[in-house]
Every structure is written in structure tokens, then in C-alpha cells.
């Protein structure tokens, strides 16, 4: 699925298919800042927190990276005006390749400048920023940018992926006082040299990483829809005597929504990852690849309506 998605032919067929819009609507908040803010306000009515992602990645031109930065600035201002940002109720998630990391020249420096501006805007409205993690070729650079940002903004969050063999060690490095770490399984196609290929091995790694994070002094963000892992995280939090405000659960918009509200109703913090923007293709494909039933649903709709 992930390989097929790289074909330009497949991309344009999927983007143009009328049914795509309906499928996209389940996973994506809309295309504009206003729609992202509306979705966030709606989530707040059921006590769910939000982290908002402006879709786009691998920006190849400075203009594009600047535009992405500016959209985040507008988003943060709008969240502040709607009174949704205070105390981190709604924060933002940023892919560094969307704000300059992937530029051929001075990518890291430009990216750091852009994400620094986003952090300043977040601080102004009383919220936080989390750096999404992309494929393994960017892990070291992303963690380097995290270190640079945390000197001024200690609340900047990191994402670690349990499918990577290195991640347990990274968890140890990052399980420090105040350190916000989102643990997920990982969504990219990675080679066996760096990543576990077997789903059970990825899950076992997730549990080992969770143990490190829950035992440490940081703020674990448990990003998974896997009921077994959610249960293990709750047990570990209890075992370590963690108060409910010292960790949180995170799930994606449109995935297991009733479980999301159930977790929030039981007094846990539950944050929904809310993607928005026109560039939804790569994001949607990763969600499809995670679950064959989604692909079937999508293809069946194409045949019926197309
Ligand atoms: C808040 C958040 C942020 C993330 N950030 C990143 C990131 O920065 N970098 C990165 O590489 N990945 C990121 N991911 C994606 C993550 O790595 C996984 O690809 C994704 O969460 C699926 O893994 P899972 O833990 O839910 O387990 P899975 O084993 O994939 O799923 C467990 C169960 O959840 C349900 N489920 C899972 N996916 C779907 C779906 N698409 N549709 C319907 N049901 C589904 C099913 O019931 C499934 O059996 C993030 C995920 C979340 C929740």
C-alpha cells in the first residue's frame, strides 16, 4: 500500500475521486484554520484535548516552508482567540520536513528558525508544541532540533517510534524531568536493519519503552489505539503512582472515537491528533495502510460511485 501510494498515477486518481472527500472527512478536520478550530471546539465539548497538525511534508521550497510556518502562526492565534489554547488544551504538532528540514541547503537552520517562531507563538497563547517523527533518516536531526529548542522552550514534545530498534535507548535519554514524549508504533516503511518488522516485536518494544517512560520523570504521551497497550499503560501508571495529570493518552481523529470519549469520561487525559489542510494524501494513505478493512472500504466506494 505504501509503495503503491508513491505512484503519481495512483495519487491523482485517489485525489480526484469524488468519494475521497467522504473518506477524508472521517480522518481530516477540513482544509482551513477555521475548520481545524471548529473541530477542536467540538472535541472540547466531550472533554478531549487536541494536538493540531497542518498537513504537508517534505517541503522542497523555502516559500512552502515559510507558508507552513505562517499557517501555524495563524492557527495558534486563532486558538488563542477562541480560548482553546490555554493550559495546553489544544497544542500543535509539527513535521520538521514541512517547515524546512528537507530543503537542500541550510535545511536544519531554516527549520529551527521556523519552528522557533512557532514555539514563540505557542508560548504567547499558553500552549505547547510537539515535533512529529518522520522516517528513520531524520531521527537524529529531529532530536538535535528538539535539544536546541528545549534550551528555550523546555516543554517542546518529542515523538519516539517503538518499531525502531534504537527507541528504547532514546526513551532512557528522554525520560527526564518535564520531558514530554509521545510514544507511537511508527507509520513509515522502514528497513529491517533499523526497525522491527514483526508486529509482535513492535508491540513488545512498545511495552519496554512504556516501562522506561512511566518509571521516569518525564510526561509520557501514550499514542496508540491498541486496547492492550492502553490497558498496560494504565496499569504501569498505577504501579508508579502517577497522578492523572502526569501522563496522557493520544489517538487520531476518526479512529475509535467512542473509546476516546470512554477514556476521557473515566478521568484520564485524552488528546486527539487533528490533521487539517489540503495536502491530505500522504496522511490518508498511512491510515489506510494500517488497516486492510479501510482499504477495502475505500476501494468498494470507488467501484460503487466511480
Ligand atoms: C496522536 C498520534 C500521533 C502520532 N504521531 C506519529 C508520528 O509522529 N510519527 C509516526 O511515525 N507515527 C505517528 N503516529 C501513528 C502511529 O505510529 C501508528 O501508525 C498508528 O497510531 C497506528 O498504531 P496503533 O498503535 O494504533 O496500533 P495498531 O496495531 O495499528 O492498531 C490497533 C487497533 O487500533 C485500531 N486502528 C488502528 N489504526 C486504525 C485505522 N487507521 N483505522 C481504524 N482503526 C484503526 C484498530 O482497532 C486496531 O486493531 C501517531 C499516532 C497517534 C495516535
PDB file of C-alpha atoms in Angstrom, residues 2-302:
ATOM      1  CA  UNK A   2       2.739   2.459   0.985  1.00  0.00           C
ATOM      2  CA  UNK A   3       4.776   1.595  -2.155  1.00  0.00           C
ATOM      3  CA  UNK A   4       1.743   1.862  -4.435  1.00  0.00           C
ATOM      4  CA  UNK A   5       0.917   5.268  -2.997  1.00  0.00           C
ATOM      5  CA  UNK A   6       4.176   6.697  -4.368  1.00  0.00           C
ATOM      6  CA  UNK A   7       2.875   6.366  -7.950  1.00  0.00           C
ATOM      7  CA  UNK A   8       1.768   9.704  -9.398  1.00  0.00           C
ATOM      8  CA  UNK A   9      -0.998   7.908 -11.306  1.00  0.00           C
ATOM      9  CA  UNK A  10      -2.470   6.427  -8.150  1.00  0.00           C
ATOM     10  CA  UNK A  11      -2.131   9.731  -6.327  1.00  0.00           C
ATOM     11  CA  UNK A  12      -4.040  11.729  -8.930  1.00  0.00           C
ATOM     12  CA  UNK A  13      -6.751   9.036  -9.254  1.00  0.00           C
ATOM     13  CA  UNK A  14      -7.312   8.994  -5.495  1.00  0.00           C
ATOM     14  CA  UNK A  15      -7.200  12.765  -5.036  1.00  0.00           C
ATOM     15  CA  UNK A  16      -9.706  13.300  -7.879  1.00  0.00           C
ATOM     16  CA  UNK A  17     -12.162  10.542  -6.947  1.00  0.00           C
ATOM     17  CA  UNK A  18     -15.337  12.127  -5.557  1.00  0.00           C
ATOM     18  CA  UNK A  19     -15.542   9.504  -2.842  1.00  0.00           C
ATOM     19  CA  UNK A  20     -12.136  10.554  -1.497  1.00  0.00           C
ATOM     20  CA  UNK A  21     -13.766  13.588   0.072  1.00  0.00           C
ATOM     21  CA  UNK A  22     -16.106  11.452   2.162  1.00  0.00           C
ATOM     22  CA  UNK A  23     -13.309   9.180   3.337  1.00  0.00           C
ATOM     23  CA  UNK A  24     -11.056  12.123   4.057  1.00  0.00           C
ATOM     24  CA  UNK A  25     -13.750  13.788   6.148  1.00  0.00           C
ATOM     25  CA  UNK A  26     -13.544  10.978   8.682  1.00  0.00           C
ATOM     26  CA  UNK A  27      -9.834  11.469   9.340  1.00  0.00           C
ATOM     27  CA  UNK A  28      -9.188  15.117   8.481  1.00  0.00           C
ATOM     28  CA  UNK A  29     -10.731  18.193  10.129  1.00  0.00           C
ATOM     29  CA  UNK A  30     -11.051  20.179   6.886  1.00  0.00           C
ATOM     30  CA  UNK A  31      -8.790  22.343   4.794  1.00  0.00           C
ATOM     31  CA  UNK A  32      -8.782  25.645   6.706  1.00  0.00           C
ATOM     32  CA  UNK A  33      -7.659  27.025  10.065  1.00  0.00           C
ATOM     33  CA  UNK A  34     -11.296  27.851  10.868  1.00  0.00           C
ATOM     34  CA  UNK A  35     -12.348  24.223  10.303  1.00  0.00           C
ATOM     35  CA  UNK A  36      -9.497  22.951  12.496  1.00  0.00           C
ATOM     36  CA  UNK A  37     -10.569  25.337  15.260  1.00  0.00           C
ATOM     37  CA  UNK A  38     -14.223  24.226  14.920  1.00  0.00           C
ATOM     38  CA  UNK A  39     -13.262  20.542  15.188  1.00  0.00           C
ATOM     39  CA  UNK A  40     -11.151  21.303  18.257  1.00  0.00           C
ATOM     40  CA  UNK A  41     -14.029  23.187  19.903  1.00  0.00           C
ATOM     41  CA  UNK A  42     -16.288  20.211  19.191  1.00  0.00           C
ATOM     42  CA  UNK A  43     -13.782  17.803  20.797  1.00  0.00           C
ATOM     43  CA  UNK A  44     -13.612  20.015  23.881  1.00  0.00           C
ATOM     44  CA  UNK A  45     -17.371  19.518  24.444  1.00  0.00           C
ATOM     45  CA  UNK A  46     -16.557  15.883  25.290  1.00  0.00           C
ATOM     46  CA  UNK A  47     -13.554  16.847  27.388  1.00  0.00           C
ATOM     47  CA  UNK A  48     -10.998  15.754  24.792  1.00  0.00           C
ATOM     48  CA  UNK A  49      -7.763  17.706  24.319  1.00  0.00           C
ATOM     49  CA  UNK A  50      -6.273  18.309  20.860  1.00  0.00           C
ATOM     50  CA  UNK A  51      -2.975  18.498  19.040  1.00  0.00           C
ATOM     51  CA  UNK A  52      -3.389  20.023  15.604  1.00  0.00           C
ATOM     52  CA  UNK A  53      -1.268  19.172  12.575  1.00  0.00           C
ATOM     53  CA  UNK A  54      -1.175  21.260   9.417  1.00  0.00           C
ATOM     54  CA  UNK A  55      -0.820  18.560   6.758  1.00  0.00           C
ATOM     55  CA  UNK A  56       2.205  18.590   4.473  1.00  0.00           C
ATOM     56  CA  UNK A  57       5.681  17.106   4.474  1.00  0.00           C
ATOM     57  CA  UNK A  58       8.979  17.128   2.591  1.00  0.00           C
ATOM     58  CA  UNK A  59       8.586  20.756   1.563  1.00  0.00           C
ATOM     59  CA  UNK A  60      11.148  21.324  -1.196  1.00  0.00           C
ATOM     60  CA  UNK A  61      10.977  25.128  -1.459  1.00  0.00           C
ATOM     61  CA  UNK A  62      11.668  27.866   1.054  1.00  0.00           C
ATOM     62  CA  UNK A  63       8.370  29.561   0.148  1.00  0.00           C
ATOM     63  CA  UNK A  64       6.443  26.422   1.100  1.00  0.00           C
ATOM     64  CA  UNK A  65       8.267  26.127   4.427  1.00  0.00           C
ATOM     65  CA  UNK A  66       7.517  29.783   5.195  1.00  0.00           C
ATOM     66  CA  UNK A  67       3.870  29.348   4.264  1.00  0.00           C
ATOM     67  CA  UNK A  68       3.589  26.354   6.592  1.00  0.00           C
ATOM     68  CA  UNK A  69       5.160  28.351   9.419  1.00  0.00           C
ATOM     69  CA  UNK A  70       2.705  31.190   8.780  1.00  0.00           C
ATOM     70  CA  UNK A  71      -0.265  28.820   8.838  1.00  0.00           C
ATOM     71  CA  UNK A  72       0.849  27.555  12.255  1.00  0.00           C
ATOM     72  CA  UNK A  73       1.165  31.147  13.485  1.00  0.00           C
ATOM     73  CA  UNK A  74      -2.369  31.927  12.268  1.00  0.00           C
ATOM     74  CA  UNK A  75      -3.660  28.701  13.804  1.00  0.00           C
ATOM     75  CA  UNK A  76      -2.141  29.454  17.211  1.00  0.00           C
ATOM     76  CA  UNK A  77      -3.530  32.969  17.165  1.00  0.00           C
ATOM     77  CA  UNK A  78      -6.990  31.622  16.257  1.00  0.00           C
ATOM     78  CA  UNK A  79      -6.802  29.033  19.058  1.00  0.00           C
ATOM     79  CA  UNK A  80      -5.903  31.821  21.486  1.00  0.00           C
ATOM     80  CA  UNK A  81      -8.820  33.965  20.304  1.00  0.00           C
ATOM     81  CA  UNK A  82     -11.225  31.027  20.642  1.00  0.00           C
ATOM     82  CA  UNK A  83      -9.913  30.413  24.150  1.00  0.00           C
ATOM     83  CA  UNK A  84      -8.862  26.876  23.247  1.00  0.00           C
ATOM     84  CA  UNK A  85      -5.107  27.089  23.794  1.00  0.00           C
ATOM     85  CA  UNK A  86      -4.731  27.977  27.477  1.00  0.00           C
ATOM     86  CA  UNK A  87      -3.090  25.322  29.660  1.00  0.00           C
ATOM     87  CA  UNK A  88      -2.314  23.285  26.565  1.00  0.00           C
ATOM     88  CA  UNK A  89      -5.940  22.250  25.911  1.00  0.00           C
ATOM     89  CA  UNK A  90      -5.136  22.481  22.214  1.00  0.00           C
ATOM     90  CA  UNK A  91      -1.499  22.425  21.116  1.00  0.00           C
ATOM     91  CA  UNK A  92       0.159  21.880  17.736  1.00  0.00           C
ATOM     92  CA  UNK A  93       2.136  19.027  16.173  1.00  0.00           C
ATOM     93  CA  UNK A  94       4.762  19.955  13.585  1.00  0.00           C
ATOM     94  CA  UNK A  95       6.549  17.822  10.979  1.00  0.00           C
ATOM     95  CA  UNK A  96      10.005  19.305  10.621  1.00  0.00           C
ATOM     96  CA  UNK A  97      10.220  18.367   6.927  1.00  0.00           C
ATOM     97  CA  UNK A  98       7.231  20.656   6.332  1.00  0.00           C
ATOM     98  CA  UNK A  99       8.985  23.703   7.790  1.00  0.00           C
ATOM     99  CA  UNK A 100      12.362  23.370   6.096  1.00  0.00           C
ATOM    100  CA  UNK A 101      14.291  20.291   7.287  1.00  0.00           C
ATOM    101  CA  UNK A 102      14.074  18.721   3.818  1.00  0.00           C
ATOM    102  CA  UNK A 103      15.411  21.785   1.975  1.00  0.00           C
ATOM    103  CA  UNK A 104      18.612  21.015   0.056  1.00  0.00           C
ATOM    104  CA  UNK A 105      20.561  23.926   1.544  1.00  0.00           C
ATOM    105  CA  UNK A 106      20.642  25.002   5.241  1.00  0.00           C
ATOM    106  CA  UNK A 107      17.559  22.871   5.923  1.00  0.00           C
ATOM    107  CA  UNK A 108      18.271  22.337   9.622  1.00  0.00           C
ATOM    108  CA  UNK A 109      18.962  26.021  10.332  1.00  0.00           C
ATOM    109  CA  UNK A 110      15.892  27.232   8.419  1.00  0.00           C
ATOM    110  CA  UNK A 111      13.723  24.593  10.079  1.00  0.00           C
ATOM    111  CA  UNK A 112      14.987  25.604  13.533  1.00  0.00           C
ATOM    112  CA  UNK A 113      14.197  29.272  12.843  1.00  0.00           C
ATOM    113  CA  UNK A 114      10.682  28.408  11.676  1.00  0.00           C
ATOM    114  CA  UNK A 115       9.821  26.056  14.495  1.00  0.00           C
ATOM    115  CA  UNK A 116      11.268  28.537  16.989  1.00  0.00           C
ATOM    116  CA  UNK A 117       8.792  31.145  15.701  1.00  0.00           C
ATOM    117  CA  UNK A 118       6.002  28.579  16.136  1.00  0.00           C
ATOM    118  CA  UNK A 119       7.152  27.912  19.727  1.00  0.00           C
ATOM    119  CA  UNK A 120       7.145  31.644  20.495  1.00  0.00           C
ATOM    120  CA  UNK A 121       3.567  31.911  19.195  1.00  0.00           C
ATOM    121  CA  UNK A 122       2.552  28.858  21.257  1.00  0.00           C
ATOM    122  CA  UNK A 123       4.074  30.381  24.392  1.00  0.00           C
ATOM    123  CA  UNK A 124       2.133  33.611  23.782  1.00  0.00           C
ATOM    124  CA  UNK A 125      -1.202  31.766  23.923  1.00  0.00           C
ATOM    125  CA  UNK A 126      -0.195  29.409  26.736  1.00  0.00           C
ATOM    126  CA  UNK A 127       0.243  26.134  24.896  1.00  0.00           C
ATOM    127  CA  UNK A 128       2.876  23.682  23.680  1.00  0.00           C
ATOM    128  CA  UNK A 129       4.371  22.217  20.504  1.00  0.00           C
ATOM    129  CA  UNK A 130       5.217  18.585  19.724  1.00  0.00           C
ATOM    130  CA  UNK A 131       7.665  17.613  16.965  1.00  0.00           C
ATOM    131  CA  UNK A 132       6.256  14.718  14.930  1.00  0.00           C
ATOM    132  CA  UNK A 133       8.745  11.996  13.983  1.00  0.00           C
ATOM    133  CA  UNK A 134       9.178  11.075  10.341  1.00  0.00           C
ATOM    134  CA  UNK A 135      11.238   8.281   8.705  1.00  0.00           C
ATOM    135  CA  UNK A 136      14.405   6.980  10.373  1.00  0.00           C
ATOM    136  CA  UNK A 137      16.771   9.039   8.212  1.00  0.00           C
ATOM    137  CA  UNK A 138      15.557  12.140  10.059  1.00  0.00           C
ATOM    138  CA  UNK A 139      15.535  10.843  13.659  1.00  0.00           C
ATOM    139  CA  UNK A 140      18.935  12.197  14.733  1.00  0.00           C
ATOM    140  CA  UNK A 141      18.340  15.596  13.135  1.00  0.00           C
ATOM    141  CA  UNK A 142      14.897  15.880  14.699  1.00  0.00           C
ATOM    142  CA  UNK A 143      16.247  15.015  18.159  1.00  0.00           C
ATOM    143  CA  UNK A 144      19.041  17.562  17.630  1.00  0.00           C
ATOM    144  CA  UNK A 145      16.448  20.254  16.812  1.00  0.00           C
ATOM    145  CA  UNK A 146      14.467  19.177  19.889  1.00  0.00           C
ATOM    146  CA  UNK A 147      17.547  19.692  22.087  1.00  0.00           C
ATOM    147  CA  UNK A 148      18.155  23.152  20.614  1.00  0.00           C
ATOM    148  CA  UNK A 149      14.523  24.189  21.134  1.00  0.00           C
ATOM    149  CA  UNK A 150      14.284  22.826  24.667  1.00  0.00           C
ATOM    150  CA  UNK A 151      17.052  25.212  25.793  1.00  0.00           C
ATOM    151  CA  UNK A 152      14.456  27.998  25.435  1.00  0.00           C
ATOM    152  CA  UNK A 153      11.185  26.059  25.437  1.00  0.00           C
ATOM    153  CA  UNK A 154      11.600  23.083  27.814  1.00  0.00           C
ATOM    154  CA  UNK A 155       8.011  21.994  27.144  1.00  0.00           C
ATOM    155  CA  UNK A 156       8.573  21.072  23.482  1.00  0.00           C
ATOM    156  CA  UNK A 157       7.453  17.457  22.987  1.00  0.00           C
ATOM    157  CA  UNK A 158       9.182  14.673  21.080  1.00  0.00           C
ATOM    158  CA  UNK A 159       7.804  11.601  19.322  1.00  0.00           C
ATOM    159  CA  UNK A 160       9.531   8.205  19.514  1.00  0.00           C
ATOM    160  CA  UNK A 161       8.541   5.169  17.417  1.00  0.00           C
ATOM    161  CA  UNK A 162       8.644   1.713  19.017  1.00  0.00           C
ATOM    162  CA  UNK A 163       9.313  -0.001  15.671  1.00  0.00           C
ATOM    163  CA  UNK A 164      12.831   1.455  15.647  1.00  0.00           C
ATOM    164  CA  UNK A 165      15.459  -0.682  17.382  1.00  0.00           C
ATOM    165  CA  UNK A 166      17.106   2.432  18.856  1.00  0.00           C
ATOM    166  CA  UNK A 167      13.967   3.726  20.594  1.00  0.00           C
ATOM    167  CA  UNK A 168      14.313   2.054  23.997  1.00  0.00           C
ATOM    168  CA  UNK A 169      17.660   3.828  24.412  1.00  0.00           C
ATOM    169  CA  UNK A 170      16.127   7.118  23.201  1.00  0.00           C
ATOM    170  CA  UNK A 171      13.368   6.705  25.813  1.00  0.00           C
ATOM    171  CA  UNK A 172      16.016   6.402  28.518  1.00  0.00           C
ATOM    172  CA  UNK A 173      17.668   9.606  27.304  1.00  0.00           C
ATOM    173  CA  UNK A 174      14.384  11.496  27.188  1.00  0.00           C
ATOM    174  CA  UNK A 175      12.663  10.267  30.383  1.00  0.00           C
ATOM    175  CA  UNK A 176      13.838  13.318  32.280  1.00  0.00           C
ATOM    176  CA  UNK A 177      12.032  15.921  34.393  1.00  0.00           C
ATOM    177  CA  UNK A 178       9.340  17.741  32.415  1.00  0.00           C
ATOM    178  CA  UNK A 179      10.179  15.959  29.153  1.00  0.00           C
ATOM    179  CA  UNK A 180       7.052  15.385  27.046  1.00  0.00           C
ATOM    180  CA  UNK A 181       7.448  12.212  24.974  1.00  0.00           C
ATOM    181  CA  UNK A 182       4.803  10.802  22.657  1.00  0.00           C
ATOM    182  CA  UNK A 183       5.311   7.078  22.143  1.00  0.00           C
ATOM    183  CA  UNK A 184       3.779   5.587  18.984  1.00  0.00           C
ATOM    184  CA  UNK A 185       4.424   2.401  16.990  1.00  0.00           C
ATOM    185  CA  UNK A 186       5.614   4.240  13.856  1.00  0.00           C
ATOM    186  CA  UNK A 187       3.937   4.731  10.490  1.00  0.00           C
ATOM    187  CA  UNK A 188       6.675   4.611   7.811  1.00  0.00           C
ATOM    188  CA  UNK A 189       8.064   1.711   5.741  1.00  0.00           C
ATOM    189  CA  UNK A 190      11.428   1.055   7.368  1.00  0.00           C
ATOM    190  CA  UNK A 191      14.177  -1.496   6.616  1.00  0.00           C
ATOM    191  CA  UNK A 192      14.928  -4.440   8.923  1.00  0.00           C
ATOM    192  CA  UNK A 193      18.368  -3.018   9.647  1.00  0.00           C
ATOM    193  CA  UNK A 194      16.794  -0.265  11.764  1.00  0.00           C
ATOM    194  CA  UNK A 195      13.244  -1.416  12.542  1.00  0.00           C
ATOM    195  CA  UNK A 196      11.424  -4.477  13.859  1.00  0.00           C
ATOM    196  CA  UNK A 197       9.336  -5.966  11.041  1.00  0.00           C
ATOM    197  CA  UNK A 198       7.140  -8.282  13.063  1.00  0.00           C
ATOM    198  CA  UNK A 199       4.081  -6.631  14.667  1.00  0.00           C
ATOM    199  CA  UNK A 200       4.592  -8.589  17.891  1.00  0.00           C
ATOM    200  CA  UNK A 201       8.166  -7.321  18.141  1.00  0.00           C
ATOM    201  CA  UNK A 202       6.935  -3.750  17.632  1.00  0.00           C
ATOM    202  CA  UNK A 203       4.360  -4.245  20.414  1.00  0.00           C
ATOM    203  CA  UNK A 204       6.923  -5.784  22.777  1.00  0.00           C
ATOM    204  CA  UNK A 205       9.240  -2.873  22.114  1.00  0.00           C
ATOM    205  CA  UNK A 206       6.334  -0.508  22.831  1.00  0.00           C
ATOM    206  CA  UNK A 207       5.844  -2.104  26.251  1.00  0.00           C
ATOM    207  CA  UNK A 208       9.573  -1.912  27.079  1.00  0.00           C
ATOM    208  CA  UNK A 209       9.581   1.770  26.075  1.00  0.00           C
ATOM    209  CA  UNK A 210       6.424   2.451  28.090  1.00  0.00           C
ATOM    210  CA  UNK A 211       8.046   0.925  31.170  1.00  0.00           C
ATOM    211  CA  UNK A 212      11.014   3.261  30.815  1.00  0.00           C
ATOM    212  CA  UNK A 213       8.839   6.341  30.278  1.00  0.00           C
ATOM    213  CA  UNK A 214       6.337   5.581  33.055  1.00  0.00           C
ATOM    214  CA  UNK A 215       9.154   4.865  35.535  1.00  0.00           C
ATOM    215  CA  UNK A 216      10.980   8.061  34.582  1.00  0.00           C
ATOM    216  CA  UNK A 217      10.475  11.718  35.485  1.00  0.00           C
ATOM    217  CA  UNK A 218       9.031  12.873  32.166  1.00  0.00           C
ATOM    218  CA  UNK A 219       5.494  13.256  30.840  1.00  0.00           C
ATOM    219  CA  UNK A 220       4.572  10.173  28.747  1.00  0.00           C
ATOM    220  CA  UNK A 221       2.042  10.612  25.933  1.00  0.00           C
ATOM    221  CA  UNK A 222       0.683   7.179  25.056  1.00  0.00           C
ATOM    222  CA  UNK A 223      -0.271   7.408  21.371  1.00  0.00           C
ATOM    223  CA  UNK A 224      -1.976   4.179  20.371  1.00  0.00           C
ATOM    224  CA  UNK A 225      -5.413   2.771  19.576  1.00  0.00           C
ATOM    225  CA  UNK A 226      -4.293  -0.681  20.630  1.00  0.00           C
ATOM    226  CA  UNK A 227      -6.546  -1.688  23.558  1.00  0.00           C
ATOM    227  CA  UNK A 228      -3.871  -3.953  25.068  1.00  0.00           C
ATOM    228  CA  UNK A 229      -1.302  -1.181  25.105  1.00  0.00           C
ATOM    229  CA  UNK A 230      -3.767   1.343  26.548  1.00  0.00           C
ATOM    230  CA  UNK A 231      -4.521  -1.119  29.338  1.00  0.00           C
ATOM    231  CA  UNK A 232      -0.829  -1.798  30.026  1.00  0.00           C
ATOM    232  CA  UNK A 233      -0.149   1.952  30.134  1.00  0.00           C
ATOM    233  CA  UNK A 234      -2.926   2.427  32.696  1.00  0.00           C
ATOM    234  CA  UNK A 235      -1.526  -0.418  34.830  1.00  0.00           C
ATOM    235  CA  UNK A 236       2.002   0.999  34.647  1.00  0.00           C
ATOM    236  CA  UNK A 237       0.800   4.488  35.568  1.00  0.00           C
ATOM    237  CA  UNK A 238      -0.961   2.983  38.621  1.00  0.00           C
ATOM    238  CA  UNK A 239       2.093   0.913  39.514  1.00  0.00           C
ATOM    239  CA  UNK A 240       4.265   4.030  39.532  1.00  0.00           C
ATOM    240  CA  UNK A 241       1.684   6.045  41.475  1.00  0.00           C
ATOM    241  CA  UNK A 242       1.318   8.589  38.689  1.00  0.00           C
ATOM    242  CA  UNK A 243      -1.399  11.239  39.110  1.00  0.00           C
ATOM    243  CA  UNK A 244      -3.766  11.555  36.083  1.00  0.00           C
ATOM    244  CA  UNK A 245      -2.186  14.880  35.092  1.00  0.00           C
ATOM    245  CA  UNK A 246       1.330  13.405  34.742  1.00  0.00           C
ATOM    246  CA  UNK A 247       0.678  11.460  31.535  1.00  0.00           C
ATOM    247  CA  UNK A 248      -1.909  11.332  28.773  1.00  0.00           C
ATOM    248  CA  UNK A 249      -3.393   9.135  26.054  1.00  0.00           C
ATOM    249  CA  UNK A 250      -3.495  10.213  22.427  1.00  0.00           C
ATOM    250  CA  UNK A 251      -5.478   8.936  19.440  1.00  0.00           C
ATOM    251  CA  UNK A 252      -6.056  10.080  15.869  1.00  0.00           C
ATOM    252  CA  UNK A 253      -9.152  11.939  14.722  1.00  0.00           C
ATOM    253  CA  UNK A 254     -11.763   9.457  13.458  1.00  0.00           C
ATOM    254  CA  UNK A 255     -10.166   6.343  14.910  1.00  0.00           C
ATOM    255  CA  UNK A 256     -12.004   4.591  17.777  1.00  0.00           C
ATOM    256  CA  UNK A 257     -13.927   7.779  18.727  1.00  0.00           C
ATOM    257  CA  UNK A 258     -16.139   6.014  21.281  1.00  0.00           C
ATOM    258  CA  UNK A 259     -13.050   4.637  23.009  1.00  0.00           C
ATOM    259  CA  UNK A 260     -11.670   8.196  23.066  1.00  0.00           C
ATOM    260  CA  UNK A 261     -14.680   9.542  24.961  1.00  0.00           C
ATOM    261  CA  UNK A 262     -14.759   6.479  27.221  1.00  0.00           C
ATOM    262  CA  UNK A 263     -11.142   7.109  28.287  1.00  0.00           C
ATOM    263  CA  UNK A 264     -11.835  10.817  28.852  1.00  0.00           C
ATOM    264  CA  UNK A 265     -15.028  10.028  30.804  1.00  0.00           C
ATOM    265  CA  UNK A 266     -13.038   7.798  33.117  1.00  0.00           C
ATOM    266  CA  UNK A 267     -10.954  10.802  34.202  1.00  0.00           C
ATOM    267  CA  UNK A 268      -7.899  10.241  32.011  1.00  0.00           C
ATOM    268  CA  UNK A 269      -6.462  12.933  29.789  1.00  0.00           C
ATOM    269  CA  UNK A 270      -7.180  12.047  26.165  1.00  0.00           C
ATOM    270  CA  UNK A 271      -5.757  14.130  23.335  1.00  0.00           C
ATOM    271  CA  UNK A 272      -6.907  13.814  19.728  1.00  0.00           C
ATOM    272  CA  UNK A 273      -4.479  14.397  16.862  1.00  0.00           C
ATOM    273  CA  UNK A 274      -6.369  16.686  14.480  1.00  0.00           C
ATOM    274  CA  UNK A 275      -4.909  16.968  10.969  1.00  0.00           C
ATOM    275  CA  UNK A 276      -6.134  19.643   8.579  1.00  0.00           C
ATOM    276  CA  UNK A 277      -5.104  21.155   5.248  1.00  0.00           C
ATOM    277  CA  UNK A 278      -5.267  20.432   1.537  1.00  0.00           C
ATOM    278  CA  UNK A 279      -2.277  18.108   1.473  1.00  0.00           C
ATOM    279  CA  UNK A 280      -4.021  15.087   2.997  1.00  0.00           C
ATOM    280  CA  UNK A 281      -2.882  12.358   0.605  1.00  0.00           C
ATOM    281  CA  UNK A 282       0.222  11.015   2.420  1.00  0.00           C
ATOM    282  CA  UNK A 283      -1.566  11.099   5.756  1.00  0.00           C
ATOM    283  CA  UNK A 284      -4.612   9.263   4.452  1.00  0.00           C
ATOM    284  CA  UNK A 285      -2.501   6.567   2.791  1.00  0.00           C
ATOM    285  CA  UNK A 286      -0.692   5.843   6.084  1.00  0.00           C
ATOM    286  CA  UNK A 287      -4.058   5.450   7.848  1.00  0.00           C
ATOM    287  CA  UNK A 288      -5.289   3.111   5.082  1.00  0.00           C
ATOM    288  CA  UNK A 289      -2.115   1.041   5.201  1.00  0.00           C
ATOM    289  CA  UNK A 290      -2.626   0.450   8.910  1.00  0.00           C
ATOM    290  CA  UNK A 291      -5.879  -1.368   8.408  1.00  0.00           C
ATOM    291  CA  UNK A 292      -6.858  -3.550   5.433  1.00  0.00           C
ATOM    292  CA  UNK A 293     -10.554  -3.035   6.243  1.00  0.00           C
ATOM    293  CA  UNK A 294     -10.114   0.687   5.480  1.00  0.00           C
ATOM    294  CA  UNK A 295      -8.619  -0.032   2.062  1.00  0.00           C
ATOM    295  CA  UNK A 296     -11.472  -2.404   1.236  1.00  0.00           C
ATOM    296  CA  UNK A 297     -13.999   0.220   2.311  1.00  0.00           C
ATOM    297  CA  UNK A 298     -12.300   2.823   0.163  1.00  0.00           C
ATOM    298  CA  UNK A 299     -11.961   0.626  -2.937  1.00  0.00           C
ATOM    299  CA  UNK A 300     -15.552  -0.570  -2.662  1.00  0.00           C
ATOM    300  CA  UNK A 301     -16.753   3.049  -2.539  1.00  0.00           C
ATOM    301  CA  UNK A 302     -14.670   3.855  -5.637  1.00  0.00           C
TER     302      UNK A 302
END
